[in-house]
Amino acid sequence: MQITPHVSLKAYNSFGFNVHAEYFCIVTSLAELQAAVSFAKSEKVPLLMIGGGSNLILVADVPGLVIVNRIQHKAVQRLAEGEYCVTAGAGENWHAFVRWTLANGYNGLENLSLIPGTVGAAPMQNIGAYGVEIKDRMLSLEALDLQTGEICCFTAPECGFAYRDSFFKSREPGRYLILSVSFRLLADVQPVLDYSGLGDLLAGEGVAQPTAVQISDLICRIRQSKLPAPEQIGNAGSFFKNPLITEQHCTELLQRFPGLVSFPDRAGFRKLAAGWMIDQLGWKGRREGDAGVYDKQALVLVNHGAASGAQILALAGQIQAAVVERYGVMLEIEPRIYPDGNLTP
Ligand code: FAD
Ligand code: NAP
């Protein structure tokens, strides 16, 4: 493991922002990670762990040490007949891991296919898609506590999971470096097909009882048709969370905007489709220089080439202001903004 000064992070963030890390390294083992952490401590500099950089807005050069996690391993333990604990190192590529589980008959992660990034970042925002979140499949994770230097284990209920959120993202950002994640996966397929017409699409293809691989394949096709591949056009997926509002607020909004798209959520609340509101306001496909709104999905902001993180945030601010003005709802940014002024040495 080599620590190198002044390295461009363009290839390490999916927006493709050309900012630089003061120091940079790639770790492939716990020992290398501990050595990197010791370096940051002895130099008294902050550290930032990056997996795939697909949920990050790097707004400026990054002070201190950027550690890219490439700790890779997989293990399977049988829990009961047809029930397995599957563990993966934090630096495994998420989608490759999902496809590996399916190829080996460990089902349950199929709806989360083709989400960019790494296994270790997945619990950070409780990744979710097509009606499944990793909290529904996760057993536990191991993490290095930077405050104590100890390795600790968190069960899924201890992670404070919520919609695109966790204890690690919002309560203790930067304190824990996730080392590995364990999932409870099944030999049986338990399809979750009630989102976005997945069941109808499969039925239309003559598939009545889909395998997990067929579900994964379908989701990959849908995602490829709707979402920009970061290798071709920089982005971090959904830029805003879907806001949760009270049933009463939603009823009031529906009177004024009968087409408003919303879904039931926890008792007394509904989730608004943020993309629908942004689209209605005419933002889809618009650009301000190289910062733009994707033309097939208004929730995704894109870098057409040379946009900076600050320019993307300025565009996001205009969208937030327009949504507040029309709908009275503030959109919350989903990816992590860094540096954020709260750097922990
Ligand atoms: P990074 O961007 O590298 O890091 C994200 C945050 O986690 C940072 O704060 C970082 O410091 C921290 N972090 C990373 N690794 C670790 C670790 N090992 N230990 C501690 N902290 C760590 N998200 C969804 O939920 N659902 C989707 O369907 C979805 N679709 C997407 C589609 C596209 C095209 C893109 C570009 C993004 C999408 N995302 C989606 C967002 C993103 O892919 C996920 O949040 C993913 O889990 C981020 O992984 P990463 O390794 O790239 O994280
Ligand atoms: P979509 O299917 O066009 O749906 C639009 C929005 O409506 C989604 O955000 C989804 O909320 C919600 N929705 C749709 N059907 C629903 C249902 N039956 N019950 C409750 N909510 C429903 O969305 P899309 O953009 O193509 O994305 C498909 C899935 O991938 C979604 O789950 C989305 O979250 C996920 N995705 C996430 C990111 C990211 O970066 N976070 C990027 C791309 C796609 P939810 O978002 O709460 O699921």
XYZ file of C-alpha atoms and ligand atoms in Angstrom:
446
model
C 0.000 0.000 0.000
C 1.413 3.318 -1.089
C 0.345 6.748 0.097
C 0.720 9.250 -2.734
C 0.383 13.032 -2.468
C -1.811 15.161 -4.758
C -3.823 12.586 -6.719
C -6.732 13.448 -9.022
C -10.039 11.900 -7.888
C -11.648 12.210 -11.338
C -11.628 8.433 -11.807
C -12.831 7.821 -8.246
C -16.114 9.740 -8.248
C -19.015 8.996 -10.580
C -19.670 12.679 -11.298
C -16.123 12.826 -12.686
C -15.181 15.981 -10.777
C -11.487 16.681 -11.228
C -10.599 17.543 -7.642
C -7.442 16.347 -5.921
C -6.771 14.447 -2.717
C -3.979 15.831 -0.561
C -2.943 12.212 0.067
C -4.354 9.075 -1.572
C -4.141 5.320 -1.158
C -5.966 2.122 -2.116
C -6.300 -0.547 0.592
C -6.885 -4.243 -0.043
C -6.677 -5.621 3.524
C -7.422 -4.694 7.121
C -3.680 -4.363 7.816
C -3.305 -1.855 4.969
C -6.342 0.054 6.200
C -4.917 0.238 9.724
C -1.604 1.499 8.333
C -3.462 4.192 6.349
C -5.401 5.240 9.456
C -2.130 5.441 11.449
C -0.685 7.705 8.744
C -3.690 10.064 8.947
C -3.439 10.108 12.765
C 0.296 10.769 12.809
C -0.025 13.529 10.189
C -3.118 14.865 12.035
C -5.123 15.028 8.796
C -8.748 14.067 8.179
C -9.592 10.955 6.194
C -12.308 10.121 3.699
C -13.135 6.574 2.673
C -14.362 6.097 -0.886
C -15.895 2.967 -2.358
C -17.099 3.638 -5.895
C -17.576 7.373 -5.354
C -21.129 7.067 -6.721
C -22.880 8.845 -3.860
C -20.487 11.730 -3.355
C -20.377 15.360 -4.425
C -16.765 16.459 -4.148
C -17.041 20.232 -4.061
C -13.357 21.068 -3.659
C -9.921 19.509 -3.299
C -10.024 16.996 -0.449
C -7.769 17.803 2.510
C -6.084 14.862 4.222
C -6.093 11.222 3.160
C -8.535 9.606 0.737
C -8.683 5.836 1.245
C -10.209 3.792 -1.556
C -11.599 0.559 -0.130
C -10.794 -2.533 -2.181
C -10.951 -5.110 0.622
C -12.410 -8.099 -1.218
C -13.508 -11.500 0.060
C -16.667 -13.592 0.188
C -17.802 -16.338 2.542
C -20.948 -18.403 3.005
C -22.222 -20.003 6.185
C -25.309 -22.256 6.287
C -27.783 -21.018 8.921
C -30.569 -23.575 8.373
C -32.022 -25.600 5.517
C -32.130 -23.213 2.513
C -30.946 -20.223 4.566
C -27.451 -18.743 4.371
C -25.331 -16.010 5.879
C -23.340 -14.541 2.988
C -20.535 -12.139 3.930
C -18.619 -9.844 1.593
C -15.664 -7.520 2.040
C -16.510 -3.811 1.904
C -14.478 -3.261 -1.249
C -16.397 -5.794 -3.360
C -18.272 -4.216 -6.262
C -21.961 -4.264 -5.259
C -23.482 -5.407 -8.550
C -20.817 -8.067 -9.146
C -21.513 -9.347 -5.628
C -25.290 -9.426 -6.270
C -24.790 -11.405 -9.483
C -22.381 -13.776 -7.710
C -24.978 -14.484 -4.994
C -27.644 -15.200 -7.629
C -25.329 -17.410 -9.700
C -24.684 -19.476 -6.581
C -28.353 -19.811 -5.606
C -28.405 -17.326 -2.702
C -31.458 -15.214 -3.459
C -32.793 -11.960 -2.071
C -30.664 -9.132 -3.491
C -32.037 -9.332 -7.067
C -34.075 -6.088 -6.831
C -30.886 -4.245 -5.895
C -29.121 -5.174 -9.141
C -26.994 -2.663 -11.030
C -26.658 -0.160 -8.196
C -23.154 1.285 -8.600
C -20.627 1.289 -5.785
C -19.342 -1.105 -3.179
C -20.706 -3.495 -0.577
C -19.272 -1.391 2.263
C -21.085 1.775 1.209
C -24.432 0.034 0.752
C -25.443 0.246 4.446
C -24.397 3.906 4.617
C -27.638 5.024 2.995
C -29.544 1.724 3.279
C -29.552 1.402 -0.506
C -32.934 0.665 -1.968
C -34.631 0.049 -5.276
C -37.801 -1.563 -6.566
C -39.319 -2.108 -3.146
C -36.304 -3.677 -1.398
C -33.772 -2.017 0.904
C -30.670 -3.666 2.250
C -32.088 -3.431 5.772
C -34.536 -6.137 4.597
C -31.684 -8.542 3.777
C -28.817 -7.542 6.057
C -27.806 -9.452 9.179
C -24.849 -7.437 10.461
C -21.700 -5.558 9.551
C -18.191 -5.141 10.902
C -16.605 -1.714 11.143
C -13.422 -0.096 12.398
C -14.239 2.571 14.973
C -11.847 5.460 14.351
C -12.483 6.849 17.839
C -11.442 3.700 19.722
C -9.430 1.813 17.087
C -11.595 -1.247 17.787
C -13.437 -3.464 15.350
C -17.098 -3.645 16.244
C -20.121 -5.517 14.996
C -23.531 -3.931 14.382
C -26.643 -5.999 13.814
C -29.084 -4.583 11.253
C -31.447 -3.144 13.902
C -28.471 -1.349 15.482
C -27.690 0.505 12.224
C -30.562 2.996 12.541
C -31.762 2.265 9.034
C -34.380 4.546 7.495
C -35.241 5.698 3.972
C -31.820 6.283 2.326
C -30.325 6.776 5.748
C -28.458 5.048 8.564
C -26.783 5.766 11.876
C -23.473 5.870 9.950
C -24.678 8.462 7.422
C -26.503 10.939 9.600
C -25.531 10.365 13.248
C -21.816 9.468 13.146
C -20.526 10.456 9.680
C -16.884 9.506 9.248
C -16.529 7.650 12.557
C -16.846 4.045 11.326
C -15.067 2.431 8.385
C -17.159 -0.526 7.259
C -15.063 -3.646 6.704
C -17.604 -6.299 5.710
C -21.344 -6.849 5.484
C -23.349 -10.056 6.065
C -26.703 -10.864 4.471
C -29.380 -13.491 5.115
C -30.121 -15.016 1.728
C -32.368 -17.902 0.745
C -32.365 -20.842 -1.632
C -36.036 -20.076 -2.364
C -37.021 -17.099 -4.478
C -39.425 -14.709 -2.787
C -40.188 -12.259 -5.617
C -40.941 -8.609 -4.821
C -42.659 -7.470 -8.013
C -45.164 -4.815 -7.004
C -42.924 -1.856 -7.978
C -42.949 -0.130 -11.360
C -45.033 -2.905 -12.935
C -42.248 -5.506 -12.639
C -44.784 -8.331 -12.331
C -46.759 -7.192 -15.390
C -43.595 -6.824 -17.441
C -42.534 -10.379 -16.584
C -46.030 -11.706 -17.236
C -45.925 -9.936 -20.622
C -42.780 -11.903 -21.391
C -44.629 -15.106 -20.475
C -42.765 -15.532 -17.151
C -45.208 -16.532 -14.425
C -42.745 -17.688 -11.763
C -39.518 -15.796 -12.359
C -36.153 -16.913 -11.097
C -34.107 -14.378 -9.159
C -31.781 -14.090 -12.167
C -34.734 -13.255 -14.429
C -35.819 -10.516 -11.994
C -32.264 -9.175 -11.879
C -32.009 -9.236 -15.690
C -35.275 -7.309 -16.028
C -34.199 -4.687 -13.513
C -30.849 -4.296 -15.299
C -32.677 -3.713 -18.603
C -35.029 -1.120 -17.075
C -32.201 0.693 -15.316
C -30.030 0.732 -18.443
C -32.890 2.285 -20.408
C -33.636 5.012 -17.819
C -30.432 5.902 -16.028
C -27.207 7.421 -17.322
C -24.163 5.136 -17.025
C -21.595 7.123 -15.024
C -18.816 5.991 -17.406
C -20.652 7.867 -20.172
C -22.152 10.803 -18.309
C -21.196 11.791 -14.780
C -23.919 11.491 -12.125
C -24.640 10.182 -8.632
C -28.043 8.607 -9.299
C -31.009 10.276 -7.607
C -29.843 13.692 -6.476
C -32.768 14.320 -4.119
C -34.652 12.086 -1.694
C -38.376 11.617 -2.217
C -39.927 13.841 0.494
C -42.201 12.372 3.144
C -45.179 14.569 3.990
C -48.242 14.096 6.171
C -51.424 12.603 4.680
C -53.154 15.924 5.366
C -50.495 17.950 3.558
C -50.707 15.512 0.653
C -54.508 15.852 0.459
C -54.130 19.648 0.334
C -51.512 19.400 -2.424
C -53.672 16.977 -4.413
C -56.499 19.521 -4.464
C -54.170 21.995 -6.140
C -52.187 19.487 -8.226
C -54.457 16.542 -9.102
C -51.686 14.734 -11.017
C -49.317 14.729 -8.021
C -47.571 11.337 -7.732
C -47.408 9.984 -4.186
C -47.168 6.615 -2.453
C -48.257 5.368 0.973
C -45.463 5.298 3.533
C -45.369 4.860 7.310
C -48.656 5.530 9.129
C -49.900 9.072 8.564
C -47.349 9.896 5.847
C -47.038 9.756 2.083
C -43.928 9.820 -0.093
C -43.905 12.295 -2.990
C -42.128 11.431 -6.249
C -39.566 14.262 -6.334
C -38.756 13.487 -9.971
C -42.373 14.155 -10.967
C -42.362 17.616 -9.341
C -39.038 18.572 -10.971
C -40.327 17.342 -14.325
C -43.575 19.328 -13.989
C -41.521 22.470 -13.418
C -39.829 21.939 -16.781
C -36.344 21.077 -15.550
C -35.921 17.742 -17.326
C -33.118 18.022 -19.892
C -32.191 21.616 -18.925
C -28.579 22.650 -18.480
C -26.627 25.467 -16.923
C -23.254 25.164 -18.646
C -22.108 21.584 -18.125
C -24.390 21.010 -15.104
C -27.693 19.524 -16.193
C -30.829 17.565 -15.424
C -30.902 14.181 -17.174
C -33.379 14.138 -20.039
C -34.890 10.741 -19.155
C -35.104 11.110 -15.366
C -35.517 14.510 -13.710
C -34.249 13.244 -10.344
C -30.753 12.731 -11.755
C -28.360 15.664 -12.144
C -25.552 15.151 -14.611
C -22.117 16.488 -15.461
C -21.981 16.998 -19.219
C -18.210 17.327 -19.080
C -16.498 20.055 -17.115
C -19.058 20.946 -14.424
C -17.734 21.362 -10.888
C -19.410 20.167 -7.698
C -20.220 23.799 -6.889
C -21.970 24.226 -10.257
C -24.027 21.063 -9.694
C -24.980 22.346 -6.220
C -25.946 25.739 -7.694
C -28.259 23.982 -10.163
C -29.660 21.867 -7.333
C -30.343 25.061 -5.362
C -32.357 26.503 -8.252
C -34.412 23.308 -8.453
C -34.998 23.267 -4.688
C -36.169 26.910 -4.792
C -38.555 26.221 -7.686
C -40.035 23.157 -5.923
C -40.505 25.096 -2.674
C -42.165 27.943 -4.533
C -44.637 25.711 -6.426
C -45.256 22.844 -3.971
C -44.093 24.194 -0.618
C -41.817 21.154 -0.130
C -38.054 21.298 0.443
C -36.068 18.610 -1.383
C -33.194 17.075 0.578
C -29.976 16.237 -1.257
C -29.226 12.491 -1.115
C -25.461 12.119 -1.839
C -22.825 13.138 0.668
C -21.337 16.586 0.070
C -17.602 16.678 0.838
C -15.654 18.538 2.185
C -18.516 19.688 4.359
C -16.793 21.790 6.968
C -16.992 19.020 9.605
C -13.729 17.229 8.971
C -12.711 14.863 11.746
C -8.958 14.362 12.117
P -19.200 6.247 -2.152
O -19.832 7.252 -3.024
O -17.785 5.922 -2.377
O -19.404 6.705 -0.651
C -20.655 7.127 -0.193
C -20.530 7.474 1.294
O -20.202 6.304 2.030
C -19.401 8.454 1.582
O -19.768 9.215 2.699
C -18.218 7.556 1.928
O -17.275 8.205 2.759
C -18.912 6.434 2.653
N -18.258 5.130 2.519
C -17.974 4.454 1.389
N -17.459 3.252 1.691
C -17.410 3.183 3.037
C -16.965 2.194 3.953
N -16.479 1.014 3.556
N -17.040 2.470 5.267
C -17.536 3.653 5.715
N -17.960 4.621 4.888
C -17.899 4.378 3.555
N -28.565 4.304 -4.449
C -29.647 3.627 -4.016
O -29.887 3.552 -2.799
N -30.497 3.008 -4.881
C -30.316 3.040 -6.215
O -31.090 2.450 -6.967
C -29.193 3.769 -6.715
N -28.981 3.869 -8.052
C -27.928 4.599 -8.503
C -27.746 4.710 -9.891
C -26.687 5.434 -10.397
C -26.510 5.557 -11.893
C -25.759 6.044 -9.517
C -24.571 6.778 -10.049
C -25.938 5.936 -8.141
C -27.022 5.225 -7.619
N -27.250 5.103 -6.246
C -28.325 4.389 -5.785
C -26.336 5.745 -5.284
C -25.070 4.886 -4.982
O -24.811 3.992 -6.011
C -25.206 4.116 -3.667
O -25.444 4.986 -2.600
C -23.956 3.281 -3.368
O -24.182 2.475 -2.235
C -22.722 4.133 -3.143
O -21.611 3.258 -3.077
P -20.149 3.801 -3.281
O -19.212 2.695 -2.969
O -20.002 4.401 -4.627
O -20.092 4.916 -2.165
P -39.781 4.860 -10.836
O -39.986 3.406 -10.934
O -40.023 5.716 -12.047
O -40.587 5.452 -9.604
C -40.513 6.842 -9.283
C -40.507 6.975 -7.786
O -41.720 6.482 -7.298
C -39.388 6.186 -7.157
O -38.519 7.112 -6.610
C -40.063 5.280 -6.135
O -39.677 5.569 -4.802
C -41.522 5.605 -6.220
N -42.307 4.374 -6.435
C -42.532 3.748 -7.616
N -43.339 2.692 -7.438
C -43.620 2.647 -6.116
C -44.406 1.799 -5.296
N -45.078 0.757 -5.824
N -44.462 2.037 -3.983
C -43.795 3.066 -3.441
N -43.035 3.901 -4.158
C -42.950 3.714 -5.479
O -38.282 5.147 -10.333
P -36.898 5.016 -11.076
O -36.252 6.329 -11.076
O -37.015 4.265 -12.363
O -36.095 4.120 -10.036
C -36.457 2.782 -9.809
C -35.972 2.365 -8.447
O -34.557 2.499 -8.362
C -36.553 3.197 -7.318
O -36.795 2.366 -6.211
C -35.465 4.185 -7.016
O -35.440 4.582 -5.649
C -34.206 3.400 -7.341
N -33.155 4.313 -7.784
C -32.459 4.987 -6.834
C -31.429 5.831 -7.187
C -30.618 6.530 -6.125
O -29.573 7.078 -6.448
N -31.031 6.532 -4.902
C -31.113 6.019 -8.527
C -31.878 5.351 -9.463
C -32.885 4.483 -9.093
P -38.346 5.013 -4.070
O -37.236 5.838 -4.611
O -38.610 5.292 -2.644
O -38.202 3.577 -4.380
